[in-house]
């Protein structure tokens, strides 16, 4: 393979991995607080359609992003109310939200199918960095939301491991009773974490409809929400590892199209399955590591907290 092909493939991997990265970062925040959110796929779909609708109405993709953040946050608020206040089963609530989001996005977007986006995020080169050999074309000739995702990884890593608020968030996810005993508001932190996670999932969906493929198609996330949930486990709840993992999945997604352009005769159906096959392999690997205690999730993950039972 020549250098130009590899650079183009890696740059496409960054683009294709960005919606997964954004959703996975949101899921890290949510799970670090002890709440499992399996509604990421539905939140991404709602964010994608609401963002596209706002873009069509205003011809401003940034307003589309804002509306997608709000839509994802509202979906997450429902999940927070069901799982934190009502202490409902987090798996069931998450699956219900995915089904709800899939249906809602299909209903809202029915009249927008086939309409081209009036405005979208375009790639541009960052001064100086974009001219760096190899790294420049791959990482610094992208659209604005990709650069936002870079910043989010850094900010989230610093927040979780270098700030007092991050320490409180992790304490709630590990031992909510102990955190409550020292005066940390478990319910407030869990609510805020779930809403923040939903907003990032909505942003991931908006990336698809405003930048990656500027249009609206029913079920356009194509399972990326589920990949994001698996990626969080693969990345051991670490934002930096999540960045690397999302680009690997993005690369597998991009590889199918790029291989076909090289005239290599492989079934397109098999190539489309690659990211999902990789997801299954990752889950099998991580499950084995979990059994040997080399990978550990937040101790209170998916366990409802009742202050009266501490």
mmCIF file of N, CA, C and O in Angstrom, residues 146-248:
data_model
loop_
_atom_site.group_PDB
_atom_site.id
_atom_site.type_symbol
_atom_site.label_atom_id
_atom_site.label_comp_id
_atom_site.label_asym_id
_atom_site.label_seq_id
_atom_site.Cartn_x
_atom_site.Cartn_y
_atom_site.Cartn_z
ATOM 1 N N UNK A 146 -14.396 17.425 14.969
ATOM 2 C CA UNK A 146 -13.283 16.510 15.279
ATOM 3 C C UNK A 146 -12.319 17.191 16.253
ATOM 4 O O UNK A 146 -11.870 16.584 17.239
ATOM 5 N N UNK A 147 -12.028 18.473 16.004
ATOM 6 C CA UNK A 147 -11.142 19.203 16.928
ATOM 7 C C UNK A 147 -11.797 19.336 18.309
ATOM 8 O O UNK A 147 -11.108 19.263 19.334
ATOM 9 N N UNK A 148 -13.116 19.505 18.319
ATOM 10 C CA UNK A 148 -13.827 19.555 19.605
ATOM 11 C C UNK A 148 -13.657 18.226 20.347
ATOM 12 O O UNK A 148 -13.463 18.199 21.569
ATOM 13 N N UNK A 149 -13.703 17.117 19.602
ATOM 14 C CA UNK A 149 -13.555 15.802 20.248
ATOM 15 C C UNK A 149 -12.164 15.642 20.855
ATOM 16 O O UNK A 149 -12.011 15.047 21.924
ATOM 17 N N UNK A 150 -11.114 16.179 20.192
ATOM 18 C CA UNK A 150 -9.770 16.129 20.779
ATOM 19 C C UNK A 150 -9.768 16.828 22.144
ATOM 20 O O UNK A 150 -9.235 16.311 23.141
ATOM 21 N N UNK A 151 -10.366 18.030 22.160
ATOM 22 C CA UNK A 151 -10.393 18.812 23.400
ATOM 23 C C UNK A 151 -11.177 18.096 24.484
ATOM 24 O O UNK A 151 -10.804 18.108 25.662
ATOM 25 N N UNK A 152 -12.281 17.465 24.092
ATOM 26 C CA UNK A 152 -13.108 16.770 25.077
ATOM 27 C C UNK A 152 -12.343 15.626 25.744
ATOM 28 O O UNK A 152 -12.499 15.387 26.944
ATOM 29 N N UNK A 153 -11.528 14.918 24.966
ATOM 30 C CA UNK A 153 -10.726 13.827 25.536
ATOM 31 C C UNK A 153 -9.779 14.373 26.602
ATOM 32 O O UNK A 153 -9.676 13.832 27.711
ATOM 33 N N UNK A 154 -9.091 15.464 26.274
ATOM 34 C CA UNK A 154 -8.139 16.058 27.231
ATOM 35 C C UNK A 154 -8.871 16.574 28.467
ATOM 36 O O UNK A 154 -8.475 16.304 29.611
ATOM 37 N N UNK A 155 -9.956 17.304 28.234
ATOM 38 C CA UNK A 155 -10.703 17.898 29.356
ATOM 39 C C UNK A 155 -11.270 16.813 30.260
ATOM 40 O O UNK A 155 -11.184 16.894 31.495
ATOM 41 N N UNK A 156 -11.823 15.754 29.670
ATOM 42 C CA UNK A 156 -12.420 14.692 30.483
ATOM 43 C C UNK A 156 -11.358 13.931 31.276
ATOM 44 O O UNK A 156 -11.568 13.584 32.449
ATOM 45 N N UNK A 157 -10.209 13.668 30.649
ATOM 46 C CA UNK A 157 -9.128 12.967 31.358
ATOM 47 C C UNK A 157 -8.643 13.797 32.549
ATOM 48 O O UNK A 157 -8.443 13.265 33.649
ATOM 49 N N UNK A 158 -8.470 15.098 32.339
ATOM 50 C CA UNK A 158 -8.046 15.970 33.439
ATOM 51 C C UNK A 158 -9.128 16.057 34.511
ATOM 52 O O UNK A 158 -8.837 16.037 35.713
ATOM 53 N N UNK A 159 -10.370 16.160 34.061
ATOM 54 C CA UNK A 159 -11.482 16.278 35.015
ATOM 55 C C UNK A 159 -11.576 15.043 35.912
ATOM 56 O O UNK A 159 -11.724 15.157 37.136
ATOM 57 N N UNK A 160 -11.469 13.864 35.317
ATOM 58 C CA UNK A 160 -11.659 12.625 36.088
ATOM 59 C C UNK A 160 -10.513 12.365 37.064
ATOM 60 O O UNK A 160 -10.741 11.889 38.183
ATOM 61 N N UNK A 161 -9.285 12.660 36.630
ATOM 62 C CA UNK A 161 -8.133 12.211 37.417
ATOM 63 C C UNK A 161 -7.326 13.334 38.081
ATOM 64 O O UNK A 161 -6.408 13.054 38.836
ATOM 65 N N UNK A 162 -7.680 14.605 37.772
ATOM 66 C CA UNK A 162 -6.886 15.705 38.336
ATOM 67 C C UNK A 162 -7.721 16.739 39.072
ATOM 68 O O UNK A 162 -7.175 17.758 39.501
ATOM 69 N N UNK A 163 -9.012 16.525 39.198
ATOM 70 C CA UNK A 163 -9.839 17.524 39.875
ATOM 71 C C UNK A 163 -10.615 16.884 41.026
ATOM 72 O O UNK A 163 -10.854 15.668 41.042
ATOM 73 N N UNK A 164 -11.032 17.730 41.957
ATOM 74 C CA UNK A 164 -11.809 17.242 43.095
ATOM 75 C C UNK A 164 -13.182 16.757 42.647
ATOM 76 O O UNK A 164 -13.712 15.797 43.184
ATOM 77 N N UNK A 165 -13.777 17.456 41.661
ATOM 78 C CA UNK A 165 -15.086 17.035 41.157
ATOM 79 C C UNK A 165 -14.998 15.650 40.521
ATOM 80 O O UNK A 165 -15.891 14.823 40.670
ATOM 81 N N UNK A 166 -13.896 15.414 39.804
ATOM 82 C CA UNK A 166 -13.719 14.104 39.190
ATOM 83 C C UNK A 166 -13.565 13.016 40.236
ATOM 84 O O UNK A 166 -14.078 11.901 40.084
ATOM 85 N N UNK A 167 -12.852 13.354 41.315
ATOM 86 C CA UNK A 167 -12.686 12.394 42.406
ATOM 87 C C UNK A 167 -14.045 12.060 43.041
ATOM 88 O O UNK A 167 -14.332 10.898 43.345
ATOM 89 N N UNK A 168 -14.875 13.083 43.206
ATOM 90 C CA UNK A 168 -16.210 12.857 43.776
ATOM 91 C C UNK A 168 -17.034 11.959 42.845
ATOM 92 O O UNK A 168 -17.745 11.058 43.305
ATOM 93 N N UNK A 169 -16.932 12.210 41.542
ATOM 94 C CA UNK A 169 -17.672 11.398 40.569
ATOM 95 C C UNK A 169 -17.244 9.936 40.651
ATOM 96 O O UNK A 169 -18.082 9.022 40.688
ATOM 97 N N UNK A 170 -15.937 9.712 40.719
ATOM 98 C CA UNK A 170 -15.456 8.331 40.787
ATOM 99 C C UNK A 170 -15.830 7.674 42.111
ATOM 100 O O UNK A 170 -16.147 6.479 42.166
ATOM 101 N N UNK A 171 -15.830 8.474 43.182
ATOM 102 C CA UNK A 171 -16.213 7.921 44.492
ATOM 103 C C UNK A 171 -17.669 7.468 44.484
ATOM 104 O O UNK A 171 -18.003 6.410 45.035
ATOM 105 N N UNK A 172 -18.527 8.243 43.834
ATOM 106 C CA UNK A 172 -19.944 7.869 43.744
ATOM 107 C C UNK A 172 -20.106 6.571 42.963
ATOM 108 O O UNK A 172 -20.937 5.720 43.311
ATOM 109 N N UNK A 173 -19.300 6.398 41.922
ATOM 110 C CA UNK A 173 -19.388 5.181 41.124
ATOM 111 C C UNK A 173 -18.798 3.966 41.806
ATOM 112 O O UNK A 173 -19.165 2.832 41.518
ATOM 113 N N UNK A 174 -17.865 4.183 42.722
ATOM 114 C CA UNK A 174 -17.225 3.062 43.412
ATOM 115 C C UNK A 174 -17.974 2.667 44.685
ATOM 116 O O UNK A 174 -18.219 1.486 44.939
ATOM 117 N N UNK A 175 -18.318 3.673 45.493
ATOM 118 C CA UNK A 175 -18.991 3.387 46.768
ATOM 119 C C UNK A 175 -19.914 4.554 47.132
ATOM 120 O O UNK A 175 -19.512 5.469 47.857
ATOM 121 N N UNK A 176 -21.119 4.557 46.626
ATOM 122 C CA UNK A 176 -22.008 5.708 46.852
ATOM 123 C C UNK A 176 -22.334 5.932 48.324
ATOM 124 O O UNK A 176 -22.493 7.083 48.745
ATOM 125 N N UNK A 177 -22.407 4.866 49.110
ATOM 126 C CA UNK A 177 -22.727 5.030 50.537
ATOM 127 C C UNK A 177 -21.612 5.791 51.247
ATOM 128 O O UNK A 177 -21.867 6.699 52.049
ATOM 129 N N UNK A 178 -20.364 5.428 50.949
ATOM 130 C CA UNK A 178 -19.236 6.121 51.564
ATOM 131 C C UNK A 178 -19.167 7.571 51.103
ATOM 132 O O UNK A 178 -18.886 8.478 51.899
ATOM 133 N N UNK A 179 -19.425 7.790 49.802
ATOM 134 C CA UNK A 179 -19.419 9.160 49.284
ATOM 135 C C UNK A 179 -20.510 9.991 49.953
ATOM 136 O O UNK A 179 -20.283 11.152 50.317
ATOM 137 N N UNK A 180 -21.666 9.395 50.129
ATOM 138 C CA UNK A 180 -22.780 10.088 50.789
ATOM 139 C C UNK A 180 -22.415 10.435 52.236
ATOM 140 O O UNK A 180 -22.755 11.512 52.748
ATOM 141 N N UNK A 181 -21.726 9.525 52.871
ATOM 142 C CA UNK A 181 -21.372 9.724 54.283
ATOM 143 C C UNK A 181 -20.433 10.911 54.488
ATOM 144 O O UNK A 181 -20.433 11.527 55.565
ATOM 145 N N UNK A 182 -19.633 11.243 53.485
ATOM 146 C CA UNK A 182 -18.719 12.390 53.631
ATOM 147 C C UNK A 182 -19.307 13.664 53.028
ATOM 148 O O UNK A 182 -18.603 14.658 52.843
ATOM 149 N N UNK A 183 -20.587 13.620 52.693
ATOM 150 C CA UNK A 183 -21.267 14.841 52.259
ATOM 151 C C UNK A 183 -21.383 15.056 50.769
ATOM 152 O O UNK A 183 -21.800 16.129 50.327
ATOM 153 N N UNK A 184 -21.013 14.065 49.967
ATOM 154 C CA UNK A 184 -21.149 14.194 48.507
ATOM 155 C C UNK A 184 -22.588 13.837 48.126
ATOM 156 O O UNK A 184 -23.111 12.804 48.554
ATOM 157 N N UNK A 185 -23.212 14.680 47.322
ATOM 158 C CA UNK A 185 -24.590 14.425 46.900
ATOM 159 C C UNK A 185 -24.604 13.391 45.769
ATOM 160 O O UNK A 185 -24.321 13.708 44.611
ATOM 161 N N UNK A 186 -24.920 12.163 46.130
ATOM 162 C CA UNK A 186 -24.896 11.071 45.151
ATOM 163 C C UNK A 186 -25.916 11.316 44.047
ATOM 164 O O UNK A 186 -25.624 11.152 42.849
ATOM 165 N N UNK A 187 -27.119 11.725 44.428
ATOM 166 C CA UNK A 187 -28.179 11.894 43.430
ATOM 167 C C UNK A 187 -27.857 13.035 42.462
ATOM 168 O O UNK A 187 -28.077 12.921 41.262
ATOM 169 N N UNK A 188 -27.334 14.140 42.997
ATOM 170 C CA UNK A 188 -27.014 15.272 42.109
ATOM 171 C C UNK A 188 -25.916 14.887 41.128
ATOM 172 O O UNK A 188 -26.020 15.173 39.920
ATOM 173 N N UNK A 189 -24.857 14.234 41.609
ATOM 174 C CA UNK A 189 -23.753 13.852 40.722
ATOM 175 C C UNK A 189 -24.219 12.840 39.683
ATOM 176 O O UNK A 189 -23.872 12.928 38.502
ATOM 177 N N UNK A 190 -25.036 11.894 40.103
ATOM 178 C CA UNK A 190 -25.510 10.906 39.126
ATOM 179 C C UNK A 190 -26.427 11.546 38.085
ATOM 180 O O UNK A 190 -26.346 11.232 36.894
ATOM 181 N N UNK A 191 -27.294 12.447 38.521
ATOM 182 C CA UNK A 191 -28.159 13.137 37.557
ATOM 183 C C UNK A 191 -27.333 13.918 36.536
ATOM 184 O O UNK A 191 -27.534 13.812 35.327
ATOM 185 N N UNK A 192 -26.394 14.719 37.043
ATOM 186 C CA UNK A 192 -25.575 15.542 36.144
ATOM 187 C C UNK A 192 -24.740 14.680 35.199
ATOM 188 O O UNK A 192 -24.579 15.006 34.016
ATOM 189 N N UNK A 193 -24.218 13.565 35.717
ATOM 190 C CA UNK A 193 -23.391 12.684 34.876
ATOM 191 C C UNK A 193 -24.215 12.044 33.771
ATOM 192 O O UNK A 193 -23.775 11.976 32.612
ATOM 193 N N UNK A 194 -25.401 11.575 34.109
ATOM 194 C CA UNK A 194 -26.244 10.937 33.091
ATOM 195 C C UNK A 194 -26.658 11.947 32.030
ATOM 196 O O UNK A 194 -26.634 11.648 30.819
ATOM 197 N N UNK A 195 -27.010 13.163 32.458
ATOM 198 C CA UNK A 195 -27.414 14.188 31.482
ATOM 199 C C UNK A 195 -26.233 14.575 30.586
ATOM 200 O O UNK A 195 -26.376 14.698 29.366
ATOM 201 N N UNK A 196 -25.056 14.747 31.191
ATOM 202 C CA UNK A 196 -23.866 15.080 30.383
ATOM 203 C C UNK A 196 -23.566 13.967 29.384
ATOM 204 O O UNK A 196 -23.224 14.231 28.223
ATOM 205 N N UNK A 197 -23.705 12.726 29.835
ATOM 206 C CA UNK A 197 -23.470 11.598 28.928
ATOM 207 C C UNK A 197 -24.457 11.588 27.775
ATOM 208 O O UNK A 197 -24.085 11.330 26.616
ATOM 209 N N UNK A 198 -25.719 11.881 28.063
ATOM 210 C CA UNK A 198 -26.725 11.924 27.002
ATOM 211 C C UNK A 198 -26.464 13.052 26.016
ATOM 212 O O UNK A 198 -26.683 12.901 24.808
ATOM 213 N N UNK A 199 -25.991 14.182 26.519
ATOM 214 C CA UNK A 199 -25.687 15.312 25.627
ATOM 215 C C UNK A 199 -24.566 14.941 24.652
ATOM 216 O O UNK A 199 -24.629 15.274 23.463
ATOM 217 N N UNK A 200 -23.552 14.245 25.154
ATOM 218 C CA UNK A 200 -22.465 13.834 24.257
ATOM 219 C C UNK A 200 -22.933 12.777 23.260
ATOM 220 O O UNK A 200 -22.470 12.742 22.114
ATOM 221 N N UNK A 201 -23.853 11.906 23.690
ATOM 222 C CA UNK A 201 -24.416 10.940 22.739
ATOM 223 C C UNK A 201 -25.191 11.679 21.639
ATOM 224 O O UNK A 201 -25.089 11.337 20.450
ATOM 225 N N UNK A 202 -25.954 12.701 22.040
ATOM 226 C CA UNK A 202 -26.662 13.514 21.043
ATOM 227 C C UNK A 202 -25.695 14.204 20.099
ATOM 228 O O UNK A 202 -25.943 14.295 18.895
ATOM 229 N N UNK A 203 -24.571 14.667 20.643
ATOM 230 C CA UNK A 203 -23.548 15.308 19.801
ATOM 231 C C UNK A 203 -22.960 14.305 18.810
ATOM 232 O O UNK A 203 -22.708 14.640 17.648
ATOM 233 N N UNK A 204 -22.754 13.066 19.285
ATOM 234 C CA UNK A 204 -22.256 12.028 18.375
ATOM 235 C C UNK A 204 -23.219 11.788 17.228
ATOM 236 O O UNK A 204 -22.816 11.618 16.069
ATOM 237 N N UNK A 205 -24.512 11.782 17.539
ATOM 238 C CA UNK A 205 -25.502 11.626 16.473
ATOM 239 C C UNK A 205 -25.494 12.810 15.525
ATOM 240 O O UNK A 205 -25.576 12.641 14.296
ATOM 241 N N UNK A 206 -25.380 14.019 16.085
ATOM 242 C CA UNK A 206 -25.359 15.222 15.248
ATOM 243 C C UNK A 206 -24.152 15.230 14.317
ATOM 244 O O UNK A 206 -24.219 15.764 13.207
ATOM 245 N N UNK A 207 -23.047 14.634 14.782
ATOM 246 C CA UNK A 207 -21.868 14.584 13.911
ATOM 247 C C UNK A 207 -22.177 13.817 12.617
ATOM 248 O O UNK A 207 -21.723 14.177 11.538
ATOM 249 N N UNK A 208 -22.981 12.767 12.760
ATOM 250 C CA UNK A 208 -23.326 11.973 11.582
ATOM 251 C C UNK A 208 -24.161 12.784 10.583
ATOM 252 O O UNK A 208 -23.927 12.728 9.378
ATOM 253 N N UNK A 209 -25.161 13.511 11.096
ATOM 254 C CA UNK A 209 -26.102 14.198 10.193
ATOM 255 C C UNK A 209 -25.634 15.591 9.768
ATOM 256 O O UNK A 209 -26.212 16.173 8.847
ATOM 257 N N UNK A 210 -24.600 16.111 10.428
ATOM 258 C CA UNK A 210 -24.139 17.467 10.100
ATOM 259 C C UNK A 210 -22.734 17.508 9.520
ATOM 260 O O UNK A 210 -22.335 18.516 8.954
ATOM 261 N N UNK A 211 -21.964 16.415 9.667
ATOM 262 C CA UNK A 211 -20.576 16.449 9.198
ATOM 263 C C UNK A 211 -20.205 15.192 8.410
ATOM 264 O O UNK A 211 -19.725 15.277 7.276
ATOM 265 N N UNK A 212 -20.400 14.027 8.991
ATOM 266 C CA UNK A 212 -19.932 12.776 8.363
ATOM 267 C C UNK A 212 -20.701 12.466 7.084
ATOM 268 O O UNK A 212 -20.105 12.152 6.056
ATOM 269 N N UNK A 213 -22.023 12.528 7.149
ATOM 270 C CA UNK A 213 -22.868 12.324 5.962
ATOM 271 C C UNK A 213 -24.018 13.319 6.067
ATOM 272 O O UNK A 213 -25.088 12.956 6.528
ATOM 273 N N UNK A 214 -23.789 14.576 5.686
ATOM 274 C CA UNK A 214 -24.751 15.653 5.960
ATOM 275 C C UNK A 214 -26.125 15.409 5.324
ATOM 276 O O UNK A 214 -26.436 15.886 4.227
ATOM 277 N N UNK A 215 -26.940 14.686 6.023
ATOM 278 C CA UNK A 215 -28.291 14.354 5.558
ATOM 279 C C UNK A 215 -28.962 13.591 6.697
ATOM 280 O O UNK A 215 -28.348 13.333 7.739
ATOM 281 N N UNK A 216 -30.219 13.238 6.509
ATOM 282 C CA UNK A 216 -30.889 12.413 7.502
ATOM 283 C C UNK A 216 -31.391 11.131 6.843
ATOM 284 O O UNK A 216 -32.073 11.156 5.813
ATOM 285 N N UNK A 217 -31.038 10.006 7.430
ATOM 286 C CA UNK A 217 -31.525 8.698 7.007
ATOM 287 C C UNK A 217 -31.999 7.959 8.245
ATOM 288 O O UNK A 217 -31.354 8.041 9.304
ATOM 289 N N UNK A 218 -33.092 7.255 8.135
ATOM 290 C CA UNK A 218 -33.605 6.515 9.284
ATOM 291 C C UNK A 218 -32.570 5.472 9.724
ATOM 292 O O UNK A 218 -31.974 4.788 8.900
ATOM 293 N N UNK A 219 -32.360 5.366 11.046
ATOM 294 C CA UNK A 219 -31.376 4.442 11.621
ATOM 295 C C UNK A 219 -29.960 4.690 11.097
ATOM 296 O O UNK A 219 -29.191 3.738 10.896
ATOM 297 N N UNK A 220 -29.608 5.949 10.871
ATOM 298 C CA UNK A 220 -28.313 6.254 10.270
ATOM 299 C C UNK A 220 -27.134 5.986 11.219
ATOM 300 O O UNK A 220 -25.989 5.963 10.781
ATOM 301 N N UNK A 221 -27.397 5.774 12.502
ATOM 302 C CA UNK A 221 -26.292 5.449 13.412
ATOM 303 C C UNK A 221 -25.769 4.031 13.165
ATOM 304 O O UNK A 221 -24.612 3.744 13.466
ATOM 305 N N UNK A 222 -26.620 3.154 12.634
ATOM 306 C CA UNK A 222 -26.193 1.797 12.233
ATOM 307 C C UNK A 222 -25.448 1.051 13.331
ATOM 308 O O UNK A 222 -24.431 0.416 13.074
ATOM 309 N N UNK A 223 -25.930 1.172 14.559
ATOM 310 C CA UNK A 223 -25.330 0.403 15.647
ATOM 311 C C UNK A 223 -24.121 1.042 16.299
ATOM 312 O O UNK A 223 -23.478 0.434 17.166
ATOM 313 N N UNK A 224 -23.792 2.274 15.923
ATOM 314 C CA UNK A 224 -22.606 2.918 16.513
ATOM 315 C C UNK A 224 -22.781 3.153 18.018
ATOM 316 O O UNK A 224 -21.800 3.191 18.761
ATOM 317 N N UNK A 225 -24.017 3.333 18.462
ATOM 318 C CA UNK A 225 -24.259 3.507 19.896
ATOM 319 C C UNK A 225 -23.868 2.275 20.684
ATOM 320 O O UNK A 225 -23.286 2.357 21.774
ATOM 321 N N UNK A 226 -24.164 1.098 20.129
ATOM 322 C CA UNK A 226 -23.786 -0.150 20.797
ATOM 323 C C UNK A 226 -22.273 -0.328 20.797
ATOM 324 O O UNK A 226 -21.690 -0.826 21.766
ATOM 325 N N UNK A 227 -21.635 0.051 19.682
ATOM 326 C CA UNK A 227 -20.170 -0.029 19.626
ATOM 327 C C UNK A 227 -19.556 0.885 20.686
ATOM 328 O O UNK A 227 -18.566 0.530 21.339
ATOM 329 N N UNK A 228 -20.168 2.070 20.880
ATOM 330 C CA UNK A 228 -19.653 3.010 21.886
ATOM 331 C C UNK A 228 -19.728 2.404 23.288
ATOM 332 O O UNK A 228 -18.791 2.553 24.085
ATOM 333 N N UNK A 229 -20.814 1.704 23.580
ATOM 334 C CA UNK A 229 -20.949 1.073 24.900
ATOM 335 C C UNK A 229 -19.866 0.003 25.079
ATOM 336 O O UNK A 229 -19.214 -0.080 26.138
ATOM 337 N N UNK A 230 -19.643 -0.810 24.039
ATOM 338 C CA UNK A 230 -18.600 -1.841 24.114
ATOM 339 C C UNK A 230 -17.212 -1.212 24.206
ATOM 340 O O UNK A 230 -16.326 -1.719 24.904
ATOM 341 N N UNK A 231 -17.038 -0.090 23.506
ATOM 342 C CA UNK A 231 -15.738 0.567 23.489
ATOM 343 C C UNK A 231 -15.327 1.059 24.878
ATOM 344 O O UNK A 231 -14.147 1.040 25.241
ATOM 345 N N UNK A 232 -16.309 1.482 25.669
ATOM 346 C CA UNK A 232 -16.019 1.953 27.029
ATOM 347 C C UNK A 232 -15.367 0.833 27.845
ATOM 348 O O UNK A 232 -14.412 1.056 28.590
ATOM 349 N N UNK A 233 -15.870 -0.383 27.679
ATOM 350 C CA UNK A 233 -15.292 -1.525 28.399
ATOM 351 C C UNK A 233 -13.890 -1.816 27.859
ATOM 352 O O UNK A 233 -12.943 -2.034 28.615
ATOM 353 N N UNK A 234 -13.779 -1.804 26.526
ATOM 354 C CA UNK A 234 -12.484 -2.050 25.879
ATOM 355 C C UNK A 234 -11.440 -1.032 26.360
ATOM 356 O O UNK A 234 -10.268 -1.370 26.569
ATOM 357 N N UNK A 235 -11.876 0.210 26.554
ATOM 358 C CA UNK A 235 -10.957 1.279 26.946
ATOM 359 C C UNK A 235 -10.772 1.362 28.458
ATOM 360 O O UNK A 235 -10.092 2.281 28.937
ATOM 361 N N UNK A 236 -11.388 0.436 29.187
ATOM 362 C CA UNK A 236 -11.303 0.402 30.663
ATOM 363 C C UNK A 236 -11.653 1.757 31.284
ATOM 364 O O UNK A 236 -10.973 2.223 32.188
ATOM 365 N N UNK A 237 -12.674 2.393 30.732
ATOM 366 C CA UNK A 237 -13.218 3.653 31.262
ATOM 367 C C UNK A 237 -12.172 4.770 31.249
ATOM 368 O O UNK A 237 -12.187 5.655 32.089
ATOM 369 N N UNK A 238 -11.233 4.709 30.309
ATOM 370 C CA UNK A 238 -10.173 5.713 30.194
ATOM 371 C C UNK A 238 -10.382 6.518 28.904
ATOM 372 O O UNK A 238 -10.405 5.948 27.818
ATOM 373 N N UNK A 239 -10.527 7.862 29.002
ATOM 374 C CA UNK A 239 -10.807 8.668 27.799
ATOM 375 C C UNK A 239 -9.729 8.563 26.721
ATOM 376 O O UNK A 239 -10.044 8.568 25.526
ATOM 377 N N UNK A 240 -8.463 8.490 27.124
ATOM 378 C CA UNK A 240 -7.384 8.444 26.124
ATOM 379 C C UNK A 240 -7.406 7.108 25.367
ATOM 380 O O UNK A 240 -7.292 7.063 24.137
ATOM 381 N N UNK A 241 -7.578 6.011 26.105
ATOM 382 C CA UNK A 241 -7.694 4.705 25.437
ATOM 383 C C UNK A 241 -8.933 4.666 24.557
ATOM 384 O O UNK A 241 -8.958 4.009 23.510
ATOM 385 N N UNK A 242 -9.968 5.380 24.980
ATOM 386 C CA UNK A 242 -11.194 5.445 24.210
ATOM 387 C C UNK A 242 -10.953 6.113 22.850
ATOM 388 O O UNK A 242 -11.513 5.699 21.837
ATOM 389 N N UNK A 243 -10.106 7.130 22.855
ATOM 390 C CA UNK A 243 -9.748 7.813 21.605
ATOM 391 C C UNK A 243 -9.111 6.829 20.631
ATOM 392 O O UNK A 243 -9.498 6.742 19.456
ATOM 393 N N UNK A 244 -8.152 6.054 21.132
ATOM 394 C CA UNK A 244 -7.456 5.083 20.270
ATOM 395 C C UNK A 244 -8.436 4.023 19.771
ATOM 396 O O UNK A 244 -8.475 3.691 18.580
ATOM 397 N N UNK A 245 -9.255 3.507 20.688
ATOM 398 C CA UNK A 245 -10.201 2.457 20.308
ATOM 399 C C UNK A 245 -11.208 2.927 19.278
ATOM 400 O O UNK A 245 -11.548 2.189 18.345
ATOM 401 N N UNK A 246 -11.687 4.153 19.430
ATOM 402 C CA UNK A 246 -12.693 4.656 18.480
ATOM 403 C C UNK A 246 -12.095 4.782 17.083
ATOM 404 O O UNK A 246 -12.769 4.506 16.088
ATOM 405 N N UNK A 247 -10.822 5.154 16.986
ATOM 406 C CA UNK A 247 -10.205 5.272 15.663
ATOM 407 C C UNK A 247 -9.962 3.883 15.053
ATOM 408 O O UNK A 247 -9.977 3.732 13.829
ATOM 409 N N UNK A 248 -9.722 2.887 15.905
ATOM 410 C CA UNK A 248 -9.592 1.516 15.373
ATOM 411 C C UNK A 248 -10.918 1.066 14.774
ATOM 412 O O UNK A 248 -10.970 0.547 13.642
#
